[in-house]
CSV table of C-alpha atoms in Angstrom, one decimal:
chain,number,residue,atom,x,y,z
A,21,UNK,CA,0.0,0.0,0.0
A,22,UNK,CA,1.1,3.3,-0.8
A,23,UNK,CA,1.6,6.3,2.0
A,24,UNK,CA,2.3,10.1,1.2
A,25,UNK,CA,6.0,9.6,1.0
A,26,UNK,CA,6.1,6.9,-1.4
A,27,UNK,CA,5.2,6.4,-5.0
A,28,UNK,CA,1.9,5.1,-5.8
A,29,UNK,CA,1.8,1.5,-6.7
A,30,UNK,CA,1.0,0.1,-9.8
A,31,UNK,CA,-2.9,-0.4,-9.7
A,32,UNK,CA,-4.6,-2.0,-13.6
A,33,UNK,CA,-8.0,-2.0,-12.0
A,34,UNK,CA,-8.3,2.0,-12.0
A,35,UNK,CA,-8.6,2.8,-15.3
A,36,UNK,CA,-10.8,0.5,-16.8
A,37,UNK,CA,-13.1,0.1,-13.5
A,38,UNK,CA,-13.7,4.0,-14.3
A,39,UNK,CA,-14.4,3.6,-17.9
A,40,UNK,CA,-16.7,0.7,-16.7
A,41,UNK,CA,-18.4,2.7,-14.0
A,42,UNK,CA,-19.1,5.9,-15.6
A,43,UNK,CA,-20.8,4.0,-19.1
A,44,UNK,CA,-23.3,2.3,-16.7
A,45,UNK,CA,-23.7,5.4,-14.4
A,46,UNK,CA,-25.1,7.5,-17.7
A,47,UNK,CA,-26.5,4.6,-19.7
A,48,UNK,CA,-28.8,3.7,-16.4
A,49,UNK,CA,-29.9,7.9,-16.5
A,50,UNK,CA,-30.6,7.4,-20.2
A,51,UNK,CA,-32.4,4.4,-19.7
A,52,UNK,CA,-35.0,5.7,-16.9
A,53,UNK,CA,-35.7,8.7,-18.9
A,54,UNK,CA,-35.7,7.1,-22.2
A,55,UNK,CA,-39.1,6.7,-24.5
A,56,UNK,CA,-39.0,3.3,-25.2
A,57,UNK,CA,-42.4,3.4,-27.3
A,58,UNK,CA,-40.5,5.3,-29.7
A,59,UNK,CA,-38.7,2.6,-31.9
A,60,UNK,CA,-35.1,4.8,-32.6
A,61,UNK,CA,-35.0,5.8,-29.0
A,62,UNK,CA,-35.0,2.3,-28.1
A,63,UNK,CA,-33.2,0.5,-30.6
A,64,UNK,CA,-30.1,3.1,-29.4
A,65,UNK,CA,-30.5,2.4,-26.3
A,66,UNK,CA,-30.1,-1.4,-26.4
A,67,UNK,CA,-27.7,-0.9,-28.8
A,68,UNK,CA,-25.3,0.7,-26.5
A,69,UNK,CA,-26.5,-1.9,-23.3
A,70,UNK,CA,-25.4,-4.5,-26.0
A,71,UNK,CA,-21.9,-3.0,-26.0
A,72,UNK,CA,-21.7,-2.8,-22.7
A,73,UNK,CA,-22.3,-6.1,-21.8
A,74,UNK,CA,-20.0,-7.7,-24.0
A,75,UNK,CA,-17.7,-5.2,-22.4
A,76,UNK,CA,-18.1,-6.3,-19.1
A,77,UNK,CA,-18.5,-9.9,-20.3
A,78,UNK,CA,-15.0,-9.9,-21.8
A,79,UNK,CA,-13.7,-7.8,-18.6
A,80,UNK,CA,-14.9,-10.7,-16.5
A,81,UNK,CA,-13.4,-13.1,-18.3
A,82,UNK,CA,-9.5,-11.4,-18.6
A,83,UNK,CA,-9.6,-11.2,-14.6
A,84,UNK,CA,-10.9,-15.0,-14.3
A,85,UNK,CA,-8.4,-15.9,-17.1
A,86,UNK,CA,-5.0,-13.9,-16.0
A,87,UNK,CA,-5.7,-12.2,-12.7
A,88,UNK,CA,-7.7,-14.5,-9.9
A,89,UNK,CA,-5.1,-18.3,-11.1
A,90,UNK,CA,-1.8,-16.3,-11.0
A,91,UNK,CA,-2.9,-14.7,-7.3
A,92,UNK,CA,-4.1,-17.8,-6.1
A,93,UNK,CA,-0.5,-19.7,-6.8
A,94,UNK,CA,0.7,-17.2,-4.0
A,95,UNK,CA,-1.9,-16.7,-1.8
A,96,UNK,CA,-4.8,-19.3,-1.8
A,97,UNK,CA,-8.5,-18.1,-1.4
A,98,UNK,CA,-7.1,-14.6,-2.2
A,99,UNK,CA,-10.2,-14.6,-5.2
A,100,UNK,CA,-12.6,-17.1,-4.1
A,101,UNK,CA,-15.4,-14.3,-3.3
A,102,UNK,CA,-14.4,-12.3,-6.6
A,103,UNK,CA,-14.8,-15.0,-8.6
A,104,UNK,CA,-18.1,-16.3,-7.2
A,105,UNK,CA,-19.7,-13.3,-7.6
A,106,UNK,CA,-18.6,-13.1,-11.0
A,107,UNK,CA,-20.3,-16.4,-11.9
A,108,UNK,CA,-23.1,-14.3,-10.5
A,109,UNK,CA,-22.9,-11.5,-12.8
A,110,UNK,CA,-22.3,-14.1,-15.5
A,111,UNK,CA,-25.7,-14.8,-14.9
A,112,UNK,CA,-27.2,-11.5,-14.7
A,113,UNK,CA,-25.5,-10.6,-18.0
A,114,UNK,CA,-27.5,-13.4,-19.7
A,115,UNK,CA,-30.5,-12.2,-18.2
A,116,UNK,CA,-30.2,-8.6,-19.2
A,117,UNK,CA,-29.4,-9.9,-22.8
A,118,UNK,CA,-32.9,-11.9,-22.8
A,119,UNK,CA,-34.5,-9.0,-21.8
A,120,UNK,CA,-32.8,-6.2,-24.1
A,121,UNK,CA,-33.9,-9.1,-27.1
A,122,UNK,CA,-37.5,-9.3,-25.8
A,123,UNK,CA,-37.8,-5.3,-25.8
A,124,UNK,CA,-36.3,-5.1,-29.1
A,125,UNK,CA,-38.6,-7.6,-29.9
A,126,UNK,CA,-41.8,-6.5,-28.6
A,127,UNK,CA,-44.9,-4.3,-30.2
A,128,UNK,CA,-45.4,-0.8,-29.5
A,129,UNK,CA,-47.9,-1.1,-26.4
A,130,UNK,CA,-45.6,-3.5,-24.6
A,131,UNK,CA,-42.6,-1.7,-24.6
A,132,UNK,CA,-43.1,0.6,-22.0
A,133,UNK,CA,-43.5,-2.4,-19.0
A,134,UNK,CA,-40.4,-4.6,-20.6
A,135,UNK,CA,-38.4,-1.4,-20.6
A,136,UNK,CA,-39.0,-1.0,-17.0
A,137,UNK,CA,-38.4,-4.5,-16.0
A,138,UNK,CA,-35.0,-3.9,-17.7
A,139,UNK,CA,-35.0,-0.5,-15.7
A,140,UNK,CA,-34.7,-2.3,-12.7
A,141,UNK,CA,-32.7,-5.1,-13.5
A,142,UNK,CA,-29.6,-3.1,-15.0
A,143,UNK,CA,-30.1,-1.0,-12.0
A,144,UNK,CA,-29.3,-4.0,-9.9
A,145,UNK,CA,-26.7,-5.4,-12.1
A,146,UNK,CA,-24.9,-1.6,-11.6
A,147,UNK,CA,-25.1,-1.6,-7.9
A,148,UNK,CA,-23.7,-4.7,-7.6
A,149,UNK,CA,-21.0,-3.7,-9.8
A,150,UNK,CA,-20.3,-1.0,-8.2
A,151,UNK,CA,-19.6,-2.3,-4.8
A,152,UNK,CA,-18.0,-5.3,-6.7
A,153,UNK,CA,-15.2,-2.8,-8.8
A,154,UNK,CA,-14.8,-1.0,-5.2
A,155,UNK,CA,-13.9,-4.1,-3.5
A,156,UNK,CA,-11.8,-5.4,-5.5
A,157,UNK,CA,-9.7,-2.1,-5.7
A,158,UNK,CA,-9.9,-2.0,-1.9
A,159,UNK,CA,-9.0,-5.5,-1.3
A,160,UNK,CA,-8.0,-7.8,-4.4
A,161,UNK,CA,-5.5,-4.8,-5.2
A,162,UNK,CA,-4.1,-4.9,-1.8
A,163,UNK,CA,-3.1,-8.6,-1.4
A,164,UNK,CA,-1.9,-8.3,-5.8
A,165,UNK,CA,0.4,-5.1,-4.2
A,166,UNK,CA,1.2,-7.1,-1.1
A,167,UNK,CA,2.5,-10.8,-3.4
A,168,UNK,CA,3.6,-9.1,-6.8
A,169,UNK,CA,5.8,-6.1,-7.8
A,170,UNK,CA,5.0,-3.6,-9.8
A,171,UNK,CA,6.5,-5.5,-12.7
A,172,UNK,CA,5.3,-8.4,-12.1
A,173,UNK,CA,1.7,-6.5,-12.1
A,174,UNK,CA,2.4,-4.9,-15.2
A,175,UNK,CA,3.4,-8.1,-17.0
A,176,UNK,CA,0.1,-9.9,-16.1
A,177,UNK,CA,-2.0,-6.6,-17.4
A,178,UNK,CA,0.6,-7.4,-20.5
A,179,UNK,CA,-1.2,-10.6,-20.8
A,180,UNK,CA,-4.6,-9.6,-21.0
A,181,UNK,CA,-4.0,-6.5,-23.1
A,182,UNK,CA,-2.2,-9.0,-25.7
A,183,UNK,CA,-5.5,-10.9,-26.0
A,184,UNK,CA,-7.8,-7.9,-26.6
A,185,UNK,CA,-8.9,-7.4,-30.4
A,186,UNK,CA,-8.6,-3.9,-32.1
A,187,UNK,CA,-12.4,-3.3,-31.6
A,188,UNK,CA,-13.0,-4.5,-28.3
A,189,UNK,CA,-9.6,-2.7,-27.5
A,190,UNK,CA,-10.8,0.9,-29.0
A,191,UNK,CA,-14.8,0.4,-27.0
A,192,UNK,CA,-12.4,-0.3,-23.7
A,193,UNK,CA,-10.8,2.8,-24.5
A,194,UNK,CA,-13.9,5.0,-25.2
A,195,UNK,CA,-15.1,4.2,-21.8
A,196,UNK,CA,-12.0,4.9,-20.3
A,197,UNK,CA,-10.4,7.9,-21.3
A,198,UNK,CA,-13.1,10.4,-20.2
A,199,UNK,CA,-13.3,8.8,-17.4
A,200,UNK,CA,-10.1,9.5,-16.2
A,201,UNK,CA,-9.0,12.6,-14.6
A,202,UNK,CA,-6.4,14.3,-17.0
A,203,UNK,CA,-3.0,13.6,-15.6
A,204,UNK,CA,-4.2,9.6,-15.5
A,205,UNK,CA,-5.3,10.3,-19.1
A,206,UNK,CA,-1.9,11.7,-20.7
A,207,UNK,CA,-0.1,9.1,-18.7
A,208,UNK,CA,-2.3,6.2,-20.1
A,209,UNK,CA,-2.1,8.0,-23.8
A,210,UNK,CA,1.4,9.0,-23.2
A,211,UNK,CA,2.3,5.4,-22.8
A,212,UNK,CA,0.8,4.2,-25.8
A,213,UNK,CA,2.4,7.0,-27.9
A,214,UNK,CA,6.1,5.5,-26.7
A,215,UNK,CA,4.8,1.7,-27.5
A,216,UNK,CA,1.8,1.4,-30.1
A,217,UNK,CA,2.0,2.1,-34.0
A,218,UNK,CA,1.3,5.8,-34.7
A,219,UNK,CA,-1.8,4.8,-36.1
A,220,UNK,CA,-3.2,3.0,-33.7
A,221,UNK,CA,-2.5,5.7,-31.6
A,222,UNK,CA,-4.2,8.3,-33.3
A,223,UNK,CA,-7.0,6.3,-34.1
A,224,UNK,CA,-7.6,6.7,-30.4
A,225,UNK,CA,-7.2,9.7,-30.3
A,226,UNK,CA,-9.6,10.3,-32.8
A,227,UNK,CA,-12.2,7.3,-32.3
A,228,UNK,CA,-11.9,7.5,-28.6
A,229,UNK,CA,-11.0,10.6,-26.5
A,230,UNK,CA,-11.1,13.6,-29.0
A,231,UNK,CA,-15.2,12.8,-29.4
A,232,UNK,CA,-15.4,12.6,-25.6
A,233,UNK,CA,-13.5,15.4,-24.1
A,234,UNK,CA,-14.5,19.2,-24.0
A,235,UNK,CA,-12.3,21.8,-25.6
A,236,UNK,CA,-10.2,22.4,-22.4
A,237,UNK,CA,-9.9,18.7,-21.7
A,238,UNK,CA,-8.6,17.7,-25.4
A,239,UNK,CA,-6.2,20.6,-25.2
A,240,UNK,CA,-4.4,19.4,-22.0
A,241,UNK,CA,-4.3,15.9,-23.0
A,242,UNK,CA,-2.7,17.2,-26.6
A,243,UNK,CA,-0.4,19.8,-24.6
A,244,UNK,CA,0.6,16.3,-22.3
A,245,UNK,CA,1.0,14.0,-25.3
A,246,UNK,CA,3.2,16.8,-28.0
A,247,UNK,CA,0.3,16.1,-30.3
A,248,UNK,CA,-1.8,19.0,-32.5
A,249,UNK,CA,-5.2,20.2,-31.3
């Protein structure tokens, strides 16, 4: 654990847990004041709860794939109640997914009951989630700082990046980067300036952060990075 006088430790749950937290915070607002009678309304509404489910599917998977086996060779248990709750959200993701296809689905004078079912189960899918991502920055990221170095960390988030395709890669990154506050954001960016091909870096910054920053935003981060406006 970090303290005032030393540097902060290497943490790959941050940045992604923001991305992931601010796209359900805004797409649950969007959702409960949404007309889902009205077809286009609705259809761009599931549309972007499709995303993010697959999002959050995939996320699940990378931390039951790379992060909970290589911290349970050092400290056993250490992920036993992350990982059962993400069978659990496993679950709930299947459900939201029936019920996004049966509002899709559905005629005009049913919509606006389905869409409130839905309402209320994404609402408890993000609460959950949200004391789930706190948790395991509060205490699966403790025992990783406590067993691993910051190398070692940086390696196994090495492993999961190198398994992400392009597109699901640039959607991660869409959630992410106006989610971050801006010095996280240039180091993140400014990272993948020194390591990824220039045009996959300016595809982000085109695809995903110019898009989704205000003016003074986008001008820090292009200050940061040595980059035109």
């Amino acid at each position: 654990m970090s303290t005032p006088s030393t540097p902060p430790r290497y943490d790959f749950y941050s940045p992604i847990h923001k991305g992931l937290r601010r796209t359900m915070s805004r797409l649950l607002e969007r959702m409960g004041s949404a007309n889902f009678a009205d077809a286009a309304q609705s259809s761009a509404i599931l549309g972007e709860l499709r995303v993010l489910l697959e999002a959050c599917s995939h996320h699940i998977k990378h931390e039951n794939t790379f992060i909970h086996p290589t911290i349970e060779e050092r400290l056993k248990g250490a992920s036993s109640k992350t990982a059962q709750e993400h069978e659990g959200h496993r679950k709930e993701l299947a459900e939201l997914q029936h019920q996004a296809d049966a509002l899709q689905q559905a005629p005009e004078q049913a919509r606006p009951a389905l869409a409130h079912t839905l309402y209320l189960s994404f609402s408890r899918f993000v609460g959950e989630n949200l004391a789930h991502m706190a948790e395991e920055e509060q205490e699966l990221m403790g025992k990783l700082h406590a067993h691993f170095s910051d190398a070692e960390l940086m390696a196994m988030e090495g492993k999961i990046l190198s398994t992400i395709a392009p597109d699901l890669m640039m959607t991660f990154m869409t959630m992410m980067i106006p989610a971050m506050n801006r010095d996280e954001r240039a180091a993140v960016l400014g990272g993948m300036k020194q390591a990824a091909p220039p045009e996959a870096f300016n595809a982000v910054l085109q695809v995903a952060a110019r898009p989704n920053l205000d003016t003074a935003d986008w001008q820090d981060l292009t200050r940061k990075l040595g980059v035109s406006a």
